Short mmCIF file of C-alpha atoms in Angstrom, two decimals:
data_model
loop_
_atom_site.label_atom_id
_atom_site.label_comp_id
_atom_site.label_asym_id
_atom_site.label_seq_id
_atom_site.Cartn_x
_atom_site.Cartn_y
_atom_site.Cartn_z
CA UNK A 1 -143.39 137.44 -129.54
CA UNK A 2 -140.96 139.66 -127.65
CA UNK A 3 -138.29 139.44 -129.89
CA UNK A 4 -140.65 139.85 -133.04
CA UNK A 5 -142.16 142.95 -131.49
CA UNK A 6 -138.73 144.64 -131.01
CA UNK A 7 -138.45 144.65 -135.05
CA UNK A 8 -142.06 146.16 -135.44
CA UNK A 9 -143.46 149.45 -134.83
CA UNK A 10 -145.62 148.88 -131.75
CA UNK A 11 -147.72 152.21 -131.64
CA UNK A 12 -150.09 153.86 -133.93
CA UNK A 13 -148.06 157.08 -133.51
CA UNK A 14 -144.89 155.53 -134.70
CA UNK A 15 -146.80 153.88 -137.40
CA UNK A 16 -147.98 157.35 -138.74
CA UNK A 17 -144.59 159.19 -137.89
CA UNK A 18 -142.66 157.17 -140.53
CA UNK A 19 -143.93 159.45 -143.14
CA UNK A 20 -142.47 162.51 -141.24
CA UNK A 21 -139.25 161.23 -140.70
CA UNK A 22 -136.33 160.93 -143.25
CA UNK A 23 -134.55 157.86 -141.47
CA UNK A 24 -133.79 154.25 -142.57
CA UNK A 25 -136.53 152.25 -142.96
CA UNK A 26 -137.56 150.55 -139.67
CA UNK A 27 -139.72 147.20 -139.41
CA UNK A 28 -143.23 147.88 -140.02
CA UNK A 29 -146.68 146.22 -139.17
CA UNK A 30 -147.68 144.03 -141.88
CA UNK A 31 -151.52 143.66 -141.84
CA UNK A 32 -154.35 145.46 -139.98
CA UNK A 33 -157.89 144.96 -140.52
CA UNK A 34 -161.19 144.50 -138.74
CA UNK A 35 -164.18 142.03 -139.51
CA UNK A 36 -166.65 139.44 -138.50
CA UNK A 37 -165.71 136.11 -137.51
CA UNK A 38 -167.07 133.12 -139.76
CA UNK A 39 -165.33 130.18 -138.39
CA UNK A 40 -163.10 129.16 -135.52
CA UNK A 41 -160.93 126.07 -135.82
CA UNK A 42 -158.91 124.89 -132.86
CA UNK A 43 -155.82 122.82 -133.39
CA UNK A 44 -155.09 123.01 -129.42
CA UNK A 45 -156.38 125.27 -126.66
CA UNK A 46 -153.88 128.00 -127.76
CA UNK A 47 -153.55 127.33 -131.60
CA UNK A 48 -155.84 127.47 -134.56
CA UNK A 49 -157.32 129.31 -137.48
CA UNK A 50 -160.07 132.10 -137.12
CA UNK A 51 -161.50 133.11 -140.45
CA UNK A 52 -162.54 136.80 -140.60
CA UNK A 53 -164.95 138.10 -143.38
CA UNK A 54 -163.89 141.61 -144.34
CA UNK A 55 -166.39 142.90 -147.10
CA UNK A 56 -166.32 140.56 -149.71
CA UNK A 57 -164.06 137.83 -149.07
CA UNK A 58 -162.62 135.65 -146.08
CA UNK A 59 -159.22 136.00 -144.50
CA UNK A 60 -157.66 133.01 -142.73
CA UNK A 61 -155.58 133.99 -139.61
CA UNK A 62 -153.27 131.68 -138.12
CA UNK A 63 -153.28 131.75 -134.33
CA UNK A 64 -150.07 130.55 -132.56
CA UNK A 65 -148.91 130.17 -128.92
CA UNK A 66 -147.52 133.56 -129.29
CA UNK A 67 -150.80 135.34 -130.38
CA UNK A 68 -152.54 137.74 -128.02
CA UNK A 69 -156.19 137.41 -127.85
CA UNK A 70 -157.58 140.45 -125.97
CA UNK A 71 -161.09 141.28 -124.77
CA UNK A 72 -161.64 144.46 -122.76
CA UNK A 73 -157.69 144.57 -122.00
CA UNK A 74 -157.66 140.95 -120.52
CA UNK A 75 -155.88 138.21 -122.37
CA UNK A 76 -158.67 135.53 -122.94
CA UNK A 77 -157.19 132.92 -125.41
CA UNK A 78 -158.54 131.34 -128.40
CA UNK A 79 -161.72 129.98 -126.74
CA UNK A 80 -162.75 133.70 -126.33
CA UNK A 81 -163.31 134.22 -129.99
CA UNK A 82 -166.82 133.29 -131.29
CA UNK A 83 -168.41 132.88 -134.58
CA UNK A 84 -170.18 136.28 -135.29
CA UNK A 85 -167.69 138.38 -132.96
CA UNK A 86 -166.33 141.39 -134.49
CA UNK A 87 -162.45 141.55 -134.17
CA UNK A 88 -159.63 143.74 -134.97
CA UNK A 89 -156.59 141.67 -136.40
CA UNK A 90 -152.88 142.87 -136.24
CA UNK A 91 -150.76 140.37 -138.04
CA UNK A 92 -148.00 139.60 -140.13
CA UNK A 93 -146.92 137.43 -143.36
CA UNK A 94 -145.36 133.93 -142.76
CA UNK A 95 -144.75 130.95 -144.67
CA UNK A 96 -148.28 129.55 -143.62
CA UNK A 97 -150.35 132.65 -144.33
CA UNK A 98 -151.12 135.45 -142.30
CA UNK A 99 -150.46 135.12 -138.45
CA UNK A 100 -151.78 137.12 -135.64
CA UNK A 101 -149.81 139.22 -133.40
CA UNK A 102 -152.90 140.36 -131.67
CA UNK A 103 -156.57 139.70 -132.07
CA UNK A 104 -158.79 142.29 -130.38
CA UNK A 105 -162.16 141.09 -129.56
CA UNK A 106 -164.51 144.34 -130.01
CA UNK A 107 -167.79 143.00 -130.00
CA UNK A 108 -168.06 139.25 -128.50
CA UNK A 109 -171.30 138.12 -130.19
CA UNK A 110 -172.73 137.37 -126.63
CA UNK A 111 -174.67 140.58 -125.88
CA UNK A 112 -173.41 142.89 -128.33
CA UNK A 113 -172.87 142.16 -132.10
CA UNK A 114 -171.40 144.01 -135.02
CA UNK A 115 -171.87 142.71 -138.62
CA UNK A 116 -170.77 144.10 -141.91
CA UNK A 117 -171.55 142.71 -145.64
CA UNK A 118 -174.10 142.73 -148.15
CA UNK A 119 -177.85 142.09 -147.12
CA UNK A 120 -178.95 138.62 -148.44
CA UNK A 121 -182.49 138.56 -147.28
CA UNK A 122 -185.27 141.04 -146.16
CA UNK A 123 -188.69 139.99 -144.55
CA UNK A 124 -191.04 142.12 -142.59
CA UNK A 125 -193.14 141.21 -139.87
CA UNK A 126 -195.36 143.10 -137.06
CA UNK A 127 -191.91 143.55 -134.98
CA UNK A 128 -190.12 145.35 -137.88
CA UNK A 129 -187.89 144.62 -140.93
CA UNK A 130 -185.64 141.38 -140.65
CA UNK A 131 -182.33 141.54 -142.78
CA UNK A 132 -179.83 138.84 -142.99
CA UNK A 133 -176.33 139.76 -143.08
CA UNK A 134 -173.51 137.08 -143.21
CA UNK A 135 -176.09 134.40 -142.63
CA UNK A 136 -177.33 136.08 -139.60
CA UNK A 137 -180.82 137.54 -139.05
CA UNK A 138 -181.10 141.24 -137.61
CA UNK A 139 -184.23 143.03 -136.75
CA UNK A 140 -184.57 146.69 -137.42
CA UNK A 141 -187.34 148.13 -135.50
CA UNK A 142 -188.68 151.73 -134.81
CA UNK A 143 -185.66 152.45 -132.28
CA UNK A 144 -182.97 151.68 -135.11
CA UNK A 145 -180.97 154.69 -136.30
CA UNK A 146 -180.58 154.51 -140.31
CA UNK A 147 -177.80 156.17 -141.96
CA UNK A 148 -176.16 156.26 -145.34
CA UNK A 149 -172.44 156.69 -145.72
CA UNK A 150 -171.47 159.45 -148.24
CA UNK A 151 -173.08 162.50 -149.45
CA UNK A 152 -176.34 160.90 -151.06
CA UNK A 153 -178.89 161.85 -148.50
CA UNK A 154 -180.85 159.94 -146.11
CA UNK A 155 -182.40 156.45 -145.94
CA UNK A 156 -185.50 154.73 -145.24
CA UNK A 157 -186.42 150.99 -144.61
CA UNK A 158 -187.29 150.74 -148.14
CA UNK A 159 -183.49 151.22 -149.03
CA UNK A 160 -182.69 147.99 -147.30
CA UNK A 161 -182.59 145.73 -150.11
CA UNK A 162 -181.01 142.36 -151.19
CA UNK A 163 -177.26 143.15 -152.20
CA UNK A 164 -177.14 146.45 -150.27
CA UNK A 165 -173.84 146.64 -148.14
CA UNK A 166 -174.45 147.44 -144.54
CA UNK A 167 -172.48 147.75 -141.03
CA UNK A 168 -175.11 147.14 -138.27
CA UNK A 169 -174.46 147.02 -134.53
CA UNK A 170 -176.67 146.36 -131.94
CA UNK A 171 -177.63 143.90 -128.97
CA UNK A 172 -179.46 140.57 -128.23
CA UNK A 173 -182.61 140.86 -126.50
CA UNK A 174 -184.47 137.84 -125.77
CA UNK A 175 -182.63 135.74 -128.18
CA UNK A 176 -183.23 138.15 -131.18
CA UNK A 177 -180.25 140.44 -132.48
CA UNK A 178 -181.90 144.01 -132.56
CA UNK A 179 -179.96 146.52 -134.30
CA UNK A 180 -179.42 149.94 -132.84
CA UNK A 181 -177.90 151.15 -135.87
CA UNK A 182 -177.64 150.45 -139.72
CA UNK A 183 -175.30 152.09 -141.82
CA UNK A 184 -175.84 151.74 -145.81
CA UNK A 185 -172.75 151.85 -147.97
CA UNK A 186 -169.00 151.00 -147.93
CA UNK A 187 -166.45 152.75 -145.92
CA UNK A 188 -163.63 154.29 -147.55
CA UNK A 189 -161.44 152.15 -145.33
CA UNK A 190 -163.44 148.97 -145.62
CA UNK A 191 -160.43 147.42 -147.72
CA UNK A 192 -157.79 145.53 -145.85
CA UNK A 193 -154.94 147.90 -145.30
CA UNK A 194 -151.39 146.50 -145.27
CA UNK A 195 -148.11 148.52 -144.49
CA UNK A 196 -144.90 146.53 -144.26
CA UNK A 197 -141.21 146.82 -144.89
CA UNK A 198 -139.21 143.96 -146.77
CA UNK A 199 -136.63 143.13 -149.34
CA UNK A 200 -137.27 142.78 -152.90
CA UNK A 201 -136.43 138.90 -153.61
CA UNK A 202 -138.04 139.29 -157.49
CA UNK A 203 -139.61 141.71 -159.79
CA UNK A 204 -141.40 140.43 -162.72
CA UNK A 205 -143.79 142.45 -164.93
CA UNK A 206 -145.29 144.56 -162.01
CA UNK A 207 -145.26 141.58 -159.75
CA UNK A 208 -143.01 141.84 -156.90
CA UNK A 209 -142.01 139.13 -154.20
CA UNK A 210 -140.88 140.80 -150.80
CA UNK A 211 -139.14 138.94 -148.11
CA UNK A 212 -141.06 140.57 -144.87
CA UNK A 213 -138.70 139.30 -142.49
CA UNK A 214 -141.42 137.80 -140.48
CA UNK A 215 -140.93 134.19 -141.97
CA UNK A 216 -142.81 134.76 -145.21
CA UNK A 217 -143.03 136.22 -148.69
CA UNK A 218 -145.71 138.83 -149.61
CA UNK A 219 -146.67 139.23 -153.23
CA UNK A 220 -146.93 142.85 -154.24
CA UNK A 221 -148.66 143.93 -157.40
CA UNK A 222 -147.67 147.29 -158.77
CA UNK A 223 -150.23 148.89 -161.06
CA UNK A 224 -150.53 152.15 -163.03
CA UNK A 225 -151.94 153.72 -159.89
CA UNK A 226 -148.94 152.78 -157.60
CA UNK A 227 -146.76 155.81 -156.56
CA UNK A 228 -143.07 154.63 -156.75
CA UNK A 229 -139.95 156.51 -155.17
CA UNK A 230 -136.73 154.75 -156.17
CA UNK A 231 -135.82 151.78 -158.24
CA UNK A 232 -137.48 148.36 -157.56
CA UNK A 233 -134.42 146.45 -158.00
CA UNK A 234 -133.75 143.03 -156.48
CA UNK A 235 -132.20 143.20 -153.03
CA UNK A 236 -133.78 146.70 -152.23
CA UNK A 237 -135.31 147.38 -148.95
CA UNK A 238 -138.72 148.89 -149.45
CA UNK A 239 -141.77 150.20 -147.41
CA UNK A 240 -145.20 149.14 -148.97
CA UNK A 241 -148.68 150.79 -148.32
CA UNK A 242 -151.50 149.10 -150.06
CA UNK A 243 -154.56 146.83 -149.67
CA UNK A 244 -155.09 143.13 -149.68
CA UNK A 245 -157.00 141.46 -152.52
CA UNK A 246 -158.95 138.06 -152.30
CA UNK A 247 -155.95 136.09 -153.37
CA UNK A 248 -154.12 137.85 -150.43
CA UNK A 249 -151.97 139.73 -152.58
CA UNK A 250 -151.04 143.25 -151.73
CA UNK A 251 -152.23 145.88 -154.45
CA UNK A 252 -149.72 148.58 -153.58
CA UNK A 253 -150.82 152.20 -153.32
CA UNK A 254 -147.20 153.50 -152.68
CA UNK A 255 -143.61 151.94 -152.43
CA UNK A 256 -140.63 153.74 -151.24
CA UNK A 257 -137.25 152.41 -151.67
CA UNK A 258 -134.81 152.79 -148.62
CA UNK A 259 -133.07 156.16 -148.88
CA UNK A 260 -136.05 157.79 -151.02
CA UNK A 261 -138.08 158.76 -147.75
CA UNK A 262 -139.28 162.59 -147.90
CA UNK A 263 -141.88 164.21 -145.62
CA UNK A 264 -145.30 163.46 -146.39
CA UNK A 265 -147.63 164.51 -143.79
CA UNK A 266 -150.74 164.28 -146.18
CA UNK A 267 -150.31 167.88 -147.26
CA UNK A 268 -151.03 166.79 -150.86
CA UNK A 269 -153.98 164.63 -150.04
CA UNK A 270 -157.42 165.73 -151.36
CA UNK A 271 -159.35 163.68 -148.81
CA UNK A 272 -158.20 162.08 -145.74
CA UNK A 273 -160.57 159.81 -143.65
CA UNK A 274 -159.86 157.42 -140.72
CA UNK A 275 -162.08 155.51 -138.12
CA UNK A 276 -160.89 154.03 -134.60
CA UNK A 277 -162.65 152.09 -132.05
CA UNK A 278 -163.08 153.58 -128.68
CA UNK A 279 -162.15 150.72 -126.26
CA UNK A 280 -162.19 150.40 -122.36
CA UNK A 281 -158.96 151.34 -120.68
CA UNK A 282 -159.60 148.75 -117.82
CA UNK A 283 -161.69 145.76 -117.19
CA UNK A 284 -165.32 146.02 -116.02
CA UNK A 285 -166.00 149.07 -118.29
CA UNK A 286 -169.02 148.20 -120.70
CA UNK A 287 -169.03 151.42 -122.70
CA UNK A 288 -167.80 151.39 -126.16
CA UNK A 289 -167.70 153.53 -129.15
CA UNK A 290 -166.21 154.75 -132.24
CA UNK A 291 -164.88 158.24 -133.69
CA UNK A 292 -163.82 159.02 -137.14
CA UNK A 293 -162.27 162.35 -138.65
CA UNK A 294 -162.41 163.64 -142.22
CA UNK A 295 -160.30 166.20 -144.06
CA UNK A 296 -161.42 167.31 -147.48
CA UNK A 297 -160.10 169.80 -149.86
CA UNK A 298 -162.81 171.86 -151.81
CA UNK A 299 -162.84 172.86 -155.42
CA UNK A 300 -162.53 176.31 -154.30
CA UNK A 301 -159.41 175.75 -152.41
CA UNK A 302 -160.92 175.44 -149.03
CA UNK A 303 -160.97 172.92 -146.60
CA UNK A 304 -163.84 170.93 -144.84
CA UNK A 305 -163.04 168.95 -141.75
CA UNK A 306 -165.27 166.70 -139.45
CA UNK A 307 -165.08 164.74 -136.46
CA UNK A 308 -167.79 162.44 -135.37
CA UNK A 309 -167.94 160.62 -131.93
CA UNK A 310 -170.50 157.85 -131.00
CA UNK A 311 -170.84 155.99 -127.95
CA UNK A 312 -173.02 152.80 -126.72
CA UNK A 313 -173.61 150.68 -123.64
CA UNK A 314 -173.34 154.08 -121.46
CA UNK A 315 -175.27 154.73 -118.42
CA UNK A 316 -178.63 156.25 -119.60
CA UNK A 317 -179.06 160.08 -119.27
CA UNK A 318 -175.40 160.62 -118.31
CA UNK A 319 -173.20 163.13 -119.16
CA UNK A 320 -169.64 162.15 -120.58
CA UNK A 321 -166.54 164.45 -121.79
CA UNK A 322 -164.77 163.98 -125.15
CA UNK A 323 -161.08 164.59 -124.91
CA UNK A 324 -158.84 164.89 -127.93
CA UNK A 325 -155.10 164.64 -127.90
CA UNK A 326 -152.96 166.28 -130.79
CA UNK A 327 -149.47 164.81 -130.84
CA UNK A 328 -147.73 164.90 -127.33
CA UNK A 329 -149.69 167.73 -126.04
CA UNK A 330 -152.28 167.75 -123.24
CA UNK A 331 -155.70 166.56 -124.05
CA UNK A 332 -158.27 169.26 -125.00
CA UNK A 333 -161.88 169.15 -123.65
CA UNK A 334 -164.26 168.99 -126.76
CA UNK A 335 -167.33 169.26 -124.74
CA UNK A 336 -170.06 166.86 -123.48
CA UNK A 337 -171.81 163.99 -124.97
CA UNK A 338 -174.95 162.88 -123.26
CA UNK A 339 -176.39 159.31 -123.45
CA UNK A 340 -180.02 158.75 -124.23
CA UNK A 341 -182.61 156.29 -122.65
CA UNK A 342 -180.83 153.54 -124.20
CA UNK A 343 -177.28 154.28 -123.62
CA UNK A 344 -176.38 155.62 -126.96
CA UNK A 345 -175.15 159.14 -127.93
CA UNK A 346 -173.67 160.73 -130.90
CA UNK A 347 -171.82 164.17 -131.70
CA UNK A 348 -170.77 165.63 -134.78
CA UNK A 349 -168.27 168.38 -135.24
CA UNK A 350 -167.62 170.43 -138.41
CA UNK A 351 -165.76 173.27 -139.65
CA UNK A 352 -168.57 174.28 -141.64
CA UNK A 353 -171.43 173.52 -139.05
CA UNK A 354 -175.05 172.98 -140.05
CA UNK A 355 -178.04 172.03 -137.91
CA UNK A 356 -176.88 170.42 -134.76
CA UNK A 357 -173.19 169.98 -135.73
CA UNK A 358 -170.88 171.85 -133.38
CA UNK A 359 -168.26 174.29 -134.70
CA UNK A 360 -165.05 172.62 -135.19
CA UNK A 361 -162.68 175.66 -136.01
CA UNK A 362 -162.21 177.14 -132.49
CA UNK A 363 -161.43 173.90 -131.10
CA UNK A 364 -158.72 173.01 -133.50
CA UNK A 365 -157.17 176.40 -133.32
CA UNK A 366 -153.88 175.95 -135.57
CA UNK A 367 -154.24 171.99 -135.84
CA UNK A 368 -156.33 169.91 -138.17
CA UNK A 369 -158.04 166.64 -137.75
CA UNK A 370 -155.12 165.00 -139.31
CA UNK A 371 -153.07 165.95 -136.42
CA UNK A 372 -155.32 164.12 -133.71
CA UNK A 373 -153.57 161.17 -132.50
CA UNK A 374 -155.89 160.10 -129.70
CA UNK A 375 -159.56 160.41 -128.57
CA UNK A 376 -160.82 159.55 -125.30
CA UNK A 377 -164.32 159.71 -123.37
CA UNK A 378 -164.09 160.33 -119.50
CA UNK A 379 -166.71 160.95 -116.78
CA UNK A 380 -167.43 164.25 -115.51
CA UNK A 381 -164.41 164.00 -113.36
CA UNK A 382 -162.01 163.74 -116.29
CA UNK A 383 -161.57 159.94 -115.52
CA UNK A 384 -160.94 158.16 -118.79
CA UNK A 385 -163.13 155.26 -119.67
CA UNK A 386 -162.66 154.27 -123.21
CA UNK A 387 -160.02 155.55 -125.75
CA UNK A 388 -158.66 155.11 -129.25
CA UNK A 389 -155.45 156.12 -131.03
CA UNK A 390 -155.33 157.33 -134.60
#
């Protein structure tokens, strides 16, 4: 594990800074994704296969003795992964498939759950509306927050129909999974994002094979939409960014041949969006959350920026602080976030605020949301409780 880690970029910051530095290609992380566990097969107490469903298809992930499985910062081993748990996988291509470097257990399917996929059944009762997602029944009651992704407006219970994609989170209460939030629609980053460095071993009609130097070969599909910098010749070192399809092939968004790097800090992008999970910095903290940023160029040449922060499992009625870091600078206090009676809270910032949205412009000053590298939630004394890196 240690030797393999030496040839990989180990932080999200270094992962992003590749695009800013015209240096030789370093070794990159292969596969990153999150999803719901549908199967756990143990070969031994430390090895086996975990199957993770990611909006549309299942991905088998090999777990070896070198794989780290982490819950709230503590290593828990393969036994800590449960069916219906929500996990984040960092892995790499190998001759046996995708192998886990690390699996973070985000929701452990005991007291808290998260399910993402299409609704397969809907039923109503006196308690509320029960939807089935990934074969699991989830109660949507009067306290559930309903949201729709994108610009298409609000949502009602009537919109929760069979076939609709949802992302639902909640808790188990008296043996029943009760949703605290249901989001309808797919996210921009629902696809399995892939980035790796490798050497081209074959190139045939838009279908590359690349040695990822992790013990395996990745199949890379080059489409008309793929941005290619350099000549894709056998023997060339390349960096690939793309998504994984159901055949576990990489559909390339971008391929850069070594020596063809240049500055690319999203300045040409019309729409940039990213979401991170906010996880405890030490064991014993139950607080969790999410944060996402959005940068979008408007048709009139202007720019719209947004930041959304949500927390859950907080102390009811307690004030916390939102701390935002840009690069290596000191954290900036973005103000309070106060939990409700159920321990949940959400704050929205916008460069063009409406309603209860907070004004983002004076907080950003000369920066943009694309420059945010870390977001933390602290208590009133500025002791950090949870954090996530962009």
